[in-house]
Amino acid sequence: MSCKDKLAVVTGGMGGIGTAICHRLAQEGAKVIATCHPSETDQVDAWVKSQIDNNAQVSVVAGDVSTPEGGATLMREIVEKYGPVDILVNCAGITRDTTMKKMTAEQWDAVIDTNLSSAFYVTQPIWNGMIERGFGRVINISSVNGQRGQFGQVNYSAAKAGMHGFTMALAYEGAAKGVTINTVSPGYIETAMTAAMRDDVRDAIIGGIPMRRMGQPEEIAHAVAFLADDASTYVTGANLPVNGGLFIH
Ligand code: CAA
Ligand code: NAP
């Protein structure tokens, strides 16, 4: 596989899955920019050093992708400093799990804004550039729970299902212009997000995974690298599940 000399941007790039994606794309020859939430800036130096120690050169730009201004400012700053974006991985995400009975409008909005609207806020500013240059790879990180729903996640499942709707619609707009848009739908992956779950709930879910284990971030990064590859020219509008058999359809 190769993404040689491409500029790749990974939102949520300092998170569990984002870190593995940054590392893998750097290994494939891309120049990689991770974006982080402004609240994470105190961790940037240590994170960049850990990447260098791991043989990956990754830069970081901070910005809140959950607002239109945040997304626009972030992408403008990246383009001005590093040049046109070839590969965009929309990976930033949060959970606010609770049952419908207890869910507040704030919990609904936070998850929709961060997980779904962010894809629009971040992709839109660089979209025309991809179309004009005749090359682009947009990869949206959705979830198995966007495909099948999950108890306690009406906000998250709606956002993640919406993300693939975004992929499918935009794929039509990019198809004749050399720009592909695809979704990767991970199952349960070992990161801070799943570590925050109640132990009994997590154990019950793992018991239901046919492979009897959670996935590793590198297994998601492998799928992303495939879709980002220069040679993946004829795959667009697809949803690639990477879930250990948790949801097969
Ligand atoms: N189906 C049907 N009923 C269920 C159920 C299920 N899956 N899970 C729980 N219930 C029932 C319980 O048996 C219980 O019933 P009783 O009141 O009759 O005893 C009732 O619903 C309440 O259950 P909880 O005690 O679990 O409710 P809670 O309010 O304490 O917790 C919750 C709610 C926090 C949402 C919890 O259910 C939960 O953590 N659910 C899992 C959410 C999840 O999978 N999150 C994934 C986070 S990581 C991620 O999102 C990454 C990714 O993309 C995969
Ligand atoms: P993670 O470690 O918590 O990473 C998420 C990253 O997104 C964090 O770095 C987070 O920064 C960043 N982020 C959150 N809100 C942001 C905002 N408004 N602006 C900019 N950055 C923001 O979780 P992860 O497991 O790697 O998840 C990565 C993606 O995969 C998410 O979209 C998630 O929904 C999806 N996913 C995860 C799993 C799983 O099982 N882990 C499964 C399916 C899909 P902060 O730390 O500052 O909040």
Tab-separated table of N, CA, C and O in Angstrom, residues 11 22 27 60 78 94 100 103 127 157 162 205 217-218 227:
chain	number	residue	atom	x	y	z
A	11	THR	N	-8.695	13.743	12.232
A	11	THR	CA	-9.291	14.426	13.393
A	11	THR	C	-9.353	13.429	14.557
A	11	THR	O	-9.449	12.223	14.343
A	22	CYS	N	-2.804	7.559	12.450
A	22	CYS	CA	-1.689	8.477	12.121
A	22	CYS	C	-0.413	7.678	11.870
A	22	CYS	O	0.312	7.910	10.893
A	27	GLN	N	3.557	5.492	8.106
A	27	GLN	CA	4.338	4.347	7.609
A	27	GLN	C	4.127	4.134	6.106
A	27	GLN	O	5.017	3.657	5.407
A	60	VAL	N	0.753	18.250	14.858
A	60	VAL	CA	-0.563	18.382	15.499
A	60	VAL	C	-1.069	19.808	15.368
A	60	VAL	O	-0.311	20.764	15.547
A	78	ILE	N	-4.559	24.513	8.675
A	78	ILE	CA	-3.791	23.375	8.137
A	78	ILE	C	-3.389	23.641	6.688
A	78	ILE	O	-2.221	23.455	6.312
A	94	ILE	N	-17.181	11.212	20.500
A	94	ILE	CA	-17.419	11.079	21.942
A	94	ILE	C	-18.646	10.203	22.167
A	94	ILE	O	-19.422	9.968	21.233
A	100	MET	N	-32.898	6.554	26.940
A	100	MET	CA	-33.782	7.607	26.407
A	100	MET	C	-34.469	8.354	27.547
A	100	MET	O	-34.633	9.578	27.513
A	103	MET	N	-31.869	10.816	28.925
A	103	MET	CA	-31.001	11.618	28.052
A	103	MET	C	-31.461	13.077	27.980
A	103	MET	O	-32.630	13.365	27.773
A	127	TRP	N	-13.234	20.432	0.467
A	127	TRP	CA	-13.889	19.644	-0.583
A	127	TRP	C	-13.600	20.178	-1.984
A	127	TRP	O	-13.201	19.425	-2.889
A	157	SER	N	-25.800	6.196	18.155
A	157	SER	CA	-26.196	5.351	17.014
A	157	SER	C	-26.765	6.202	15.885
A	157	SER	O	-26.493	5.950	14.703
A	162	GLY	N	-25.914	8.321	10.658
A	162	GLY	CA	-25.931	9.519	9.806
A	162	GLY	C	-24.620	9.703	9.080
A	162	GLY	O	-24.574	10.165	7.930
A	205	ILE	N	-20.708	-7.585	26.532
A	205	ILE	CA	-20.585	-7.325	25.085
A	205	ILE	C	-19.478	-8.190	24.488
A	205	ILE	O	-19.655	-8.815	23.425
A	217	PRO	N	-6.704	-0.947	17.920
A	217	PRO	CA	-6.722	0.231	17.037
A	217	PRO	C	-5.998	-0.019	15.707
A	217	PRO	O	-6.418	0.480	14.658
A	218	GLU	N	-4.940	-0.829	15.745
A	218	GLU	CA	-4.177	-1.101	14.512
A	218	GLU	C	-5.030	-1.837	13.479
A	218	GLU	O	-4.788	-1.732	12.266
A	227	LEU	N	-8.298	1.966	2.351
A	227	LEU	CA	-9.176	2.923	1.653
A	227	LEU	C	-8.435	4.178	1.220
A	227	LEU	O	-8.805	4.826	0.235
